[in-house]
């Protein structure tokens, strides 16, 4: 009894410490965001966002398309088993994953955990966990590929510099983590070896039912299409805040987003870290003398995500009621 109580107390203590760290990171991000806005001029930031509001519906529509790409990637990973998942479950898993990804620390990892919980009701916990972990790995590999493409675009348009180097590092990190996650999910021996040496960090479990190689490749391609849609989205945002319209500006903006997302991964919605990254690389977008416009790119994208995350939270109970009605005798 004492041993069980001690274990429970230690688990509770670890959760409290984790929550404390996450709270501190969020508070730090909010302070950084406030300082950045103050430095750029709150009035200038307000004017830029006010003038950009007409393109907000288009940015939101593209955000929905990006989230929808994850549905198709997950269906690809499930193969024929995807037919056993009803439409309402797909919607519920998607809105749960999106809300968790935007509002919780660890972003994508939290979102895929929420997706797995919802899908487990239709395909079982093992298959759902395998699908979610594979999808996260595919997203990381797609981010690595997108970082390379954006890095080439940055070098072609501005001659390289720190942003191109940061994108190269991001490509290596994302590619390494994505490959490692696939190895953990697909190979019991690799998973056991890694968990034995890094047990505090790795908790993924292999599944007896795994996507085939072709299904994984298709999912990576679909995730990359999602990044292509996101490139278009950031091109629209750059134009909305007064920047140039074109592929180079769009890929540069996405590249900055990818670097900022990696830097602020443990902060909910990368609060402050994303704005700081855009401010640091403002010159790459031609905003060296207009920091308010650089900050507004991150702020407009953040506002879009937060609004859609709130819509997801409101929609969840309605989707649940529809599910209960559909299965009722």
mmCIF file of N, CA and C in Angstrom, residues 206-314:
data_model
loop_
_atom_site.group_PDB
_atom_site.id
_atom_site.type_symbol
_atom_site.label_atom_id
_atom_site.label_comp_id
_atom_site.label_asym_id
_atom_site.label_seq_id
_atom_site.Cartn_x
_atom_site.Cartn_y
_atom_site.Cartn_z
ATOM 1 N N UNK A 206 5.259 -0.145 -29.901
ATOM 2 C CA UNK A 206 5.024 -0.694 -31.228
ATOM 3 C C UNK A 206 3.658 -1.339 -31.304
ATOM 4 N N UNK A 207 3.091 -1.384 -32.487
ATOM 5 C CA UNK A 207 1.775 -1.981 -32.688
ATOM 6 C C UNK A 207 1.899 -3.204 -33.583
ATOM 7 N N UNK A 208 1.112 -4.247 -33.309
ATOM 8 C CA UNK A 208 1.169 -5.428 -34.166
ATOM 9 C C UNK A 208 0.564 -5.172 -35.544
ATOM 10 N N UNK A 209 -0.254 -4.151 -35.676
ATOM 11 C CA UNK A 209 -0.882 -3.815 -36.952
ATOM 12 C C UNK A 209 -0.314 -2.491 -37.434
ATOM 13 N N UNK A 210 0.503 -2.534 -38.482
ATOM 14 C CA UNK A 210 1.214 -1.350 -38.932
ATOM 15 C C UNK A 210 0.854 -1.001 -40.373
ATOM 16 N N UNK A 211 0.902 0.285 -40.716
ATOM 17 C CA UNK A 211 0.704 0.672 -42.119
ATOM 18 C C UNK A 211 1.809 0.096 -42.992
ATOM 19 N N UNK A 212 1.462 -0.218 -44.224
ATOM 20 C CA UNK A 212 2.478 -0.702 -45.166
ATOM 21 C C UNK A 212 3.344 0.466 -45.621
ATOM 22 N N UNK A 213 4.500 0.135 -46.190
ATOM 23 C CA UNK A 213 5.426 1.168 -46.634
ATOM 24 C C UNK A 213 4.800 2.125 -47.625
ATOM 25 N N UNK A 214 4.013 1.595 -48.552
ATOM 26 C CA UNK A 214 3.362 2.456 -49.543
ATOM 27 C C UNK A 214 2.400 3.423 -48.873
ATOM 28 N N UNK A 215 1.702 2.951 -47.873
ATOM 29 C CA UNK A 215 0.757 3.812 -47.155
ATOM 30 C C UNK A 215 1.480 4.933 -46.409
ATOM 31 N N UNK A 216 2.637 4.608 -45.847
ATOM 32 C CA UNK A 216 3.429 5.628 -45.154
ATOM 33 C C UNK A 216 3.929 6.673 -46.150
ATOM 34 N N UNK A 217 4.422 6.212 -47.296
ATOM 35 C CA UNK A 217 4.916 7.157 -48.308
ATOM 36 C C UNK A 217 3.793 8.068 -48.792
ATOM 37 N N UNK A 218 2.616 7.500 -48.991
ATOM 38 C CA UNK A 218 1.475 8.314 -49.416
ATOM 39 C C UNK A 218 1.113 9.349 -48.357
ATOM 40 N N UNK A 219 1.182 8.935 -47.095
ATOM 41 C CA UNK A 219 0.854 9.866 -46.009
ATOM 42 C C UNK A 219 1.859 11.010 -45.945
ATOM 43 N N UNK A 220 3.151 10.707 -46.151
ATOM 44 C CA UNK A 220 4.171 11.763 -46.173
ATOM 45 C C UNK A 220 3.885 12.735 -47.314
ATOM 46 N N UNK A 221 3.513 12.187 -48.481
ATOM 47 C CA UNK A 221 3.209 13.044 -49.632
ATOM 48 C C UNK A 221 2.010 13.940 -49.340
ATOM 49 N N UNK A 222 0.990 13.392 -48.677
ATOM 50 C CA UNK A 222 -0.194 14.182 -48.350
ATOM 51 C C UNK A 222 0.155 15.275 -47.343
ATOM 52 N N UNK A 223 0.964 14.930 -46.347
ATOM 53 C CA UNK A 223 1.411 15.942 -45.377
ATOM 54 C C UNK A 223 2.211 17.041 -46.066
ATOM 55 N N UNK A 224 2.994 16.674 -47.063
ATOM 56 C CA UNK A 224 3.758 17.677 -47.811
ATOM 57 C C UNK A 224 2.821 18.577 -48.613
ATOM 58 N N UNK A 225 1.744 17.999 -49.139
ATOM 59 C CA UNK A 225 0.723 18.814 -49.819
ATOM 60 C C UNK A 225 0.127 19.810 -48.827
ATOM 61 N N UNK A 226 -0.068 19.348 -47.580
ATOM 62 C CA UNK A 226 -0.535 20.255 -46.536
ATOM 63 C C UNK A 226 0.417 21.422 -46.344
ATOM 64 N N UNK A 227 1.742 21.156 -46.388
ATOM 65 C CA UNK A 227 2.714 22.245 -46.271
ATOM 66 C C UNK A 227 2.649 23.167 -47.496
ATOM 67 N N UNK A 228 2.338 22.600 -48.669
ATOM 68 C CA UNK A 228 2.191 23.432 -49.870
ATOM 69 C C UNK A 228 0.991 24.372 -49.719
ATOM 70 N N UNK A 229 -0.102 23.851 -49.157
ATOM 71 C CA UNK A 229 -1.266 24.703 -48.900
ATOM 72 C C UNK A 229 -0.900 25.782 -47.890
ATOM 73 N N UNK A 230 -0.107 25.409 -46.904
ATOM 74 C CA UNK A 230 0.323 26.379 -45.895
ATOM 75 C C UNK A 230 1.216 27.455 -46.513
ATOM 76 N N UNK A 231 2.007 27.078 -47.513
ATOM 77 C CA UNK A 231 2.808 28.070 -48.225
ATOM 78 C C UNK A 231 1.907 29.110 -48.875
ATOM 79 N N UNK A 232 0.852 28.635 -49.531
ATOM 80 C CA UNK A 232 -0.118 29.550 -50.136
ATOM 81 C C UNK A 232 -0.761 30.433 -49.071
ATOM 82 N N UNK A 233 -1.094 29.826 -47.934
ATOM 83 C CA UNK A 233 -1.703 30.583 -46.839
ATOM 84 C C UNK A 233 -0.783 31.712 -46.369
ATOM 85 N N UNK A 234 0.493 31.400 -46.186
ATOM 86 C CA UNK A 234 1.418 32.433 -45.722
ATOM 87 C C UNK A 234 1.692 33.468 -46.808
ATOM 88 N N UNK A 235 1.593 33.063 -48.061
ATOM 89 C CA UNK A 235 1.691 34.045 -49.135
ATOM 90 C C UNK A 235 0.554 35.052 -49.055
ATOM 91 N N UNK A 236 -0.644 34.570 -48.743
ATOM 92 C CA UNK A 236 -1.803 35.452 -48.582
ATOM 93 C C UNK A 236 -1.606 36.371 -47.380
ATOM 94 N N UNK A 237 -1.088 35.822 -46.276
ATOM 95 C CA UNK A 237 -0.882 36.635 -45.071
ATOM 96 C C UNK A 237 0.156 37.727 -45.328
ATOM 97 N N UNK A 238 1.266 37.363 -45.985
ATOM 98 C CA UNK A 238 2.292 38.357 -46.294
ATOM 99 C C UNK A 238 1.701 39.488 -47.130
ATOM 100 N N UNK A 239 0.907 39.127 -48.122
ATOM 101 C CA UNK A 239 0.267 40.163 -48.944
ATOM 102 C C UNK A 239 -0.710 40.986 -48.119
ATOM 103 N N UNK A 240 -1.428 40.344 -47.202
ATOM 104 C CA UNK A 240 -2.426 41.040 -46.388
ATOM 105 C C UNK A 240 -1.794 42.105 -45.500
ATOM 106 N N UNK A 241 -0.568 41.847 -45.030
ATOM 107 C CA UNK A 241 0.083 42.812 -44.129
ATOM 108 C C UNK A 241 0.947 43.814 -44.884
ATOM 109 N N UNK A 242 0.861 43.776 -46.215
ATOM 110 C CA UNK A 242 1.557 44.784 -47.000
ATOM 111 C C UNK A 242 2.848 44.325 -47.636
ATOM 112 N N UNK A 243 3.097 43.024 -47.671
ATOM 113 C CA UNK A 243 4.315 42.508 -48.273
ATOM 114 C C UNK A 243 4.141 42.177 -49.738
ATOM 115 N N UNK A 244 5.201 41.643 -50.322
ATOM 116 C CA UNK A 244 5.179 41.298 -51.741
ATOM 117 C C UNK A 244 4.356 40.038 -51.973
ATOM 118 N N UNK A 245 3.749 39.967 -53.139
ATOM 119 C CA UNK A 245 2.984 38.783 -53.529
ATOM 120 C C UNK A 245 3.853 37.940 -54.448
ATOM 121 N N UNK A 246 4.103 36.698 -54.049
ATOM 122 C CA UNK A 246 4.928 35.846 -54.889
ATOM 123 C C UNK A 246 5.363 34.594 -54.163
ATOM 124 N N UNK A 247 5.881 33.634 -54.923
ATOM 125 C CA UNK A 247 6.282 32.348 -54.360
ATOM 126 C C UNK A 247 7.455 32.502 -53.396
ATOM 127 N N UNK A 248 8.414 33.378 -53.747
ATOM 128 C CA UNK A 248 9.592 33.537 -52.890
ATOM 129 C C UNK A 248 9.203 34.061 -51.515
ATOM 130 N N UNK A 249 8.326 35.086 -51.481
ATOM 131 C CA UNK A 249 7.898 35.642 -50.196
ATOM 132 C C UNK A 249 7.106 34.621 -49.401
ATOM 133 N N UNK A 250 6.253 33.848 -50.090
ATOM 134 C CA UNK A 250 5.439 32.840 -49.408
ATOM 135 C C UNK A 250 6.305 31.758 -48.793
ATOM 136 N N UNK A 251 7.302 31.263 -49.540
ATOM 137 C CA UNK A 251 8.166 30.204 -49.015
ATOM 138 C C UNK A 251 9.093 30.727 -47.923
ATOM 139 N N UNK A 252 9.491 31.986 -48.034
ATOM 140 C CA UNK A 252 10.301 32.578 -46.962
ATOM 141 C C UNK A 252 9.487 32.673 -45.673
ATOM 142 N N UNK A 253 8.230 33.125 -45.803
ATOM 143 C CA UNK A 253 7.359 33.237 -44.625
ATOM 144 C C UNK A 253 7.101 31.873 -44.004
ATOM 145 N N UNK A 254 6.870 30.859 -44.843
ATOM 146 C CA UNK A 254 6.670 29.514 -44.301
ATOM 147 C C UNK A 254 7.944 29.014 -43.631
ATOM 148 N N UNK A 255 9.089 29.307 -44.225
ATOM 149 C CA UNK A 255 10.349 28.898 -43.618
ATOM 150 C C UNK A 255 10.528 29.488 -42.235
ATOM 151 N N UNK A 256 10.194 30.767 -42.081
ATOM 152 C CA UNK A 256 10.273 31.404 -40.767
ATOM 153 C C UNK A 256 9.302 30.732 -39.805
ATOM 154 N N UNK A 257 8.113 30.397 -40.301
ATOM 155 C CA UNK A 257 7.134 29.695 -39.456
ATOM 156 C C UNK A 257 7.684 28.354 -38.983
ATOM 157 N N UNK A 258 8.300 27.592 -39.868
ATOM 158 C CA UNK A 258 8.826 26.281 -39.495
ATOM 159 C C UNK A 258 9.910 26.400 -38.434
ATOM 160 N N UNK A 259 10.773 27.401 -38.567
ATOM 161 C CA UNK A 259 11.820 27.620 -37.562
ATOM 162 C C UNK A 259 11.195 28.041 -36.233
ATOM 163 N N UNK A 260 10.228 28.976 -36.292
ATOM 164 C CA UNK A 260 9.574 29.440 -35.068
ATOM 165 C C UNK A 260 8.807 28.338 -34.366
ATOM 166 N N UNK A 261 8.151 27.464 -35.144
ATOM 167 C CA UNK A 261 7.399 26.356 -34.558
ATOM 168 C C UNK A 261 8.327 25.399 -33.823
ATOM 169 N N UNK A 262 9.518 25.180 -34.385
ATOM 170 C CA UNK A 262 10.481 24.297 -33.727
ATOM 171 C C UNK A 262 11.030 24.928 -32.458
ATOM 172 N N UNK A 263 11.315 26.229 -32.516
ATOM 173 C CA UNK A 263 11.865 26.918 -31.350
ATOM 174 C C UNK A 263 10.871 26.941 -30.198
ATOM 175 N N UNK A 264 9.592 27.180 -30.512
ATOM 176 C CA UNK A 264 8.583 27.329 -29.459
ATOM 177 C C UNK A 264 7.674 26.139 -29.289
ATOM 178 N N UNK A 265 8.165 24.939 -29.595
ATOM 179 C CA UNK A 265 7.305 23.759 -29.609
ATOM 180 C C UNK A 265 6.680 23.462 -28.250
ATOM 181 N N UNK A 266 7.369 23.774 -27.158
ATOM 182 C CA UNK A 266 6.851 23.445 -25.829
ATOM 183 C C UNK A 266 5.926 24.518 -25.265
ATOM 184 N N UNK A 267 5.774 25.635 -25.978
ATOM 185 C CA UNK A 267 4.908 26.719 -25.524
ATOM 186 C C UNK A 267 3.574 26.616 -26.248
ATOM 187 N N UNK A 268 2.450 26.709 -25.540
ATOM 188 C CA UNK A 268 1.149 26.623 -26.209
ATOM 189 C C UNK A 268 1.046 27.615 -27.359
ATOM 190 N N UNK A 269 0.762 27.089 -28.576
ATOM 191 C CA UNK A 269 0.629 27.901 -29.780
ATOM 192 C C UNK A 269 1.899 28.691 -30.089
ATOM 193 N N UNK A 270 3.047 28.240 -29.582
ATOM 194 C CA UNK A 270 4.336 28.920 -29.791
ATOM 195 C C UNK A 270 4.246 30.408 -29.423
ATOM 196 N N UNK A 271 3.502 30.698 -28.366
ATOM 197 C CA UNK A 271 3.238 32.082 -27.961
ATOM 198 C C UNK A 271 4.533 32.855 -27.720
ATOM 199 N N UNK A 272 4.705 33.949 -28.432
ATOM 200 C CA UNK A 272 5.884 34.782 -28.280
ATOM 201 C C UNK A 272 7.059 34.306 -29.124
ATOM 202 N N UNK A 273 7.303 33.000 -29.150
ATOM 203 C CA UNK A 273 8.433 32.471 -29.917
ATOM 204 C C UNK A 273 8.237 32.706 -31.408
ATOM 205 N N UNK A 274 7.014 32.514 -31.899
ATOM 206 C CA UNK A 274 6.752 32.714 -33.317
ATOM 207 C C UNK A 274 6.924 34.184 -33.699
ATOM 208 N N UNK A 275 6.376 35.078 -32.881
ATOM 209 C CA UNK A 275 6.522 36.503 -33.164
ATOM 210 C C UNK A 275 7.983 36.926 -33.123
ATOM 211 N N UNK A 276 8.719 36.392 -32.132
ATOM 212 C CA UNK A 276 10.137 36.701 -32.031
ATOM 213 C C UNK A 276 10.913 36.243 -33.252
ATOM 214 N N UNK A 277 10.548 35.092 -33.787
ATOM 215 C CA UNK A 277 11.231 34.575 -34.977
ATOM 216 C C UNK A 277 10.955 35.450 -36.188
ATOM 217 N N UNK A 278 9.704 35.861 -36.353
ATOM 218 C CA UNK A 278 9.383 36.751 -37.479
ATOM 219 C C UNK A 278 10.078 38.099 -37.324
ATOM 220 N N UNK A 279 10.169 38.573 -36.089
ATOM 221 C CA UNK A 279 10.869 39.841 -35.861
ATOM 222 C C UNK A 279 12.356 39.687 -36.177
ATOM 223 N N UNK A 280 12.948 38.562 -35.810
ATOM 224 C CA UNK A 280 14.373 38.347 -36.050
ATOM 225 C C UNK A 280 14.698 38.262 -37.539
ATOM 226 N N UNK A 281 13.779 37.680 -38.320
ATOM 227 C CA UNK A 281 14.021 37.491 -39.752
ATOM 228 C C UNK A 281 13.175 38.435 -40.610
ATOM 229 N N UNK A 282 12.807 39.593 -40.042
ATOM 230 C CA UNK A 282 11.964 40.549 -40.770
ATOM 231 C C UNK A 282 12.615 40.998 -42.077
ATOM 232 N N UNK A 283 13.937 41.130 -42.069
ATOM 233 C CA UNK A 283 14.628 41.617 -43.268
ATOM 234 C C UNK A 283 14.488 40.651 -44.437
ATOM 235 N N UNK A 284 14.348 39.348 -44.155
ATOM 236 C CA UNK A 284 14.205 38.367 -45.229
ATOM 237 C C UNK A 284 12.919 38.565 -46.011
ATOM 238 N N UNK A 285 11.931 39.222 -45.384
ATOM 239 C CA UNK A 285 10.651 39.501 -46.033
ATOM 240 C C UNK A 285 10.546 40.945 -46.501
ATOM 241 N N UNK A 286 11.620 41.696 -46.343
ATOM 242 C CA UNK A 286 11.598 43.094 -46.733
ATOM 243 C C UNK A 286 10.972 43.994 -45.698
ATOM 244 N N UNK A 287 10.874 43.521 -44.449
ATOM 245 C CA UNK A 287 10.240 44.290 -43.381
ATOM 246 C C UNK A 287 11.244 44.763 -42.332
ATOM 247 N N UNK A 288 12.490 44.935 -42.720
ATOM 248 C CA UNK A 288 13.508 45.351 -41.756
ATOM 249 C C UNK A 288 13.137 46.664 -41.089
ATOM 250 N N UNK A 289 12.533 47.574 -41.859
ATOM 251 C CA UNK A 289 12.127 48.858 -41.310
ATOM 252 C C UNK A 289 10.681 48.910 -40.892
ATOM 253 N N UNK A 290 9.993 47.763 -40.922
ATOM 254 C CA UNK A 290 8.574 47.720 -40.569
ATOM 255 C C UNK A 290 8.297 46.495 -39.690
ATOM 256 N N UNK A 291 8.834 46.498 -38.463
ATOM 257 C CA UNK A 291 8.653 45.322 -37.597
ATOM 258 C C UNK A 291 7.189 45.015 -37.298
ATOM 259 N N UNK A 292 6.315 46.021 -37.332
ATOM 260 C CA UNK A 292 4.894 45.781 -37.074
ATOM 261 C C UNK A 292 4.308 44.838 -38.120
ATOM 262 N N UNK A 293 4.752 44.966 -39.354
ATOM 263 C CA UNK A 293 4.251 44.081 -40.422
ATOM 264 C C UNK A 293 4.765 42.651 -40.226
ATOM 265 N N UNK A 294 6.041 42.520 -39.829
ATOM 266 C CA UNK A 294 6.590 41.185 -39.585
ATOM 267 C C UNK A 294 5.847 40.493 -38.442
ATOM 268 N N UNK A 295 5.629 41.216 -37.334
ATOM 269 C CA UNK A 295 4.890 40.645 -36.208
ATOM 270 C C UNK A 295 3.470 40.288 -36.595
ATOM 271 N N UNK A 296 2.861 41.087 -37.463
ATOM 272 C CA UNK A 296 1.463 40.868 -37.833
ATOM 273 C C UNK A 296 1.260 39.578 -38.610
ATOM 274 N N UNK A 297 2.314 39.084 -39.263
ATOM 275 C CA UNK A 297 2.192 37.785 -39.953
ATOM 276 C C UNK A 297 1.890 36.698 -38.934
ATOM 277 N N UNK A 298 2.688 36.657 -37.878
ATOM 278 C CA UNK A 298 2.473 35.651 -36.833
ATOM 279 C C UNK A 298 1.150 35.889 -36.105
ATOM 280 N N UNK A 299 0.823 37.147 -35.854
ATOM 281 C CA UNK A 299 -0.401 37.455 -35.117
ATOM 282 C C UNK A 299 -1.651 37.087 -35.921
ATOM 283 N N UNK A 300 -1.620 37.318 -37.229
ATOM 284 C CA UNK A 300 -2.770 36.970 -38.056
ATOM 285 C C UNK A 300 -2.949 35.448 -38.132
ATOM 286 N N UNK A 301 -1.829 34.742 -38.281
ATOM 287 C CA UNK A 301 -1.906 33.277 -38.298
ATOM 288 C C UNK A 301 -2.388 32.750 -36.949
ATOM 289 N N UNK A 302 -1.897 33.345 -35.857
ATOM 290 C CA UNK A 302 -2.301 32.914 -34.523
ATOM 291 C C UNK A 302 -3.785 33.173 -34.286
ATOM 292 N N UNK A 303 -4.249 34.359 -34.687
ATOM 293 C CA UNK A 303 -5.659 34.689 -34.505
ATOM 294 C C UNK A 303 -6.546 33.703 -35.256
ATOM 295 N N UNK A 304 -6.117 33.341 -36.468
ATOM 296 C CA UNK A 304 -6.875 32.363 -37.257
ATOM 297 C C UNK A 304 -6.962 31.028 -36.535
ATOM 298 N N UNK A 305 -5.833 30.560 -36.022
ATOM 299 C CA UNK A 305 -5.797 29.266 -35.343
ATOM 300 C C UNK A 305 -6.614 29.281 -34.058
ATOM 301 N N UNK A 306 -6.508 30.365 -33.288
ATOM 302 C CA UNK A 306 -7.253 30.434 -32.032
ATOM 303 C C UNK A 306 -8.759 30.479 -32.277
ATOM 304 N N UNK A 307 -9.177 31.231 -33.282
ATOM 305 C CA UNK A 307 -10.613 31.283 -33.612
ATOM 306 C C UNK A 307 -11.109 29.903 -34.024
ATOM 307 N N UNK A 308 -10.361 29.233 -34.891
ATOM 308 C CA UNK A 308 -10.781 27.901 -35.340
ATOM 309 C C UNK A 308 -10.723 26.885 -34.203
ATOM 310 N N UNK A 309 -9.745 27.024 -33.297
ATOM 311 C CA UNK A 309 -9.678 26.118 -32.142
ATOM 312 C C UNK A 309 -10.906 26.300 -31.255
ATOM 313 N N UNK A 310 -11.349 27.545 -31.069
ATOM 314 C CA UNK A 310 -12.558 27.794 -30.284
ATOM 315 C C UNK A 310 -13.785 27.208 -30.974
ATOM 316 N N UNK A 311 -13.820 27.331 -32.298
ATOM 317 C CA UNK A 311 -14.923 26.733 -33.061
ATOM 318 C C UNK A 311 -14.918 25.216 -32.871
ATOM 319 N N UNK A 312 -13.733 24.619 -32.871
ATOM 320 C CA UNK A 312 -13.618 23.168 -32.665
ATOM 321 C C UNK A 312 -14.152 22.767 -31.291
ATOM 322 N N UNK A 313 -13.798 23.537 -30.259
ATOM 323 C CA UNK A 313 -14.267 23.219 -28.908
ATOM 324 C C UNK A 313 -15.787 23.332 -28.814
ATOM 325 N N UNK A 314 -16.362 24.300 -29.509
ATOM 326 C CA UNK A 314 -17.820 24.456 -29.518
ATOM 327 C C UNK A 314 -18.481 23.325 -30.303
#
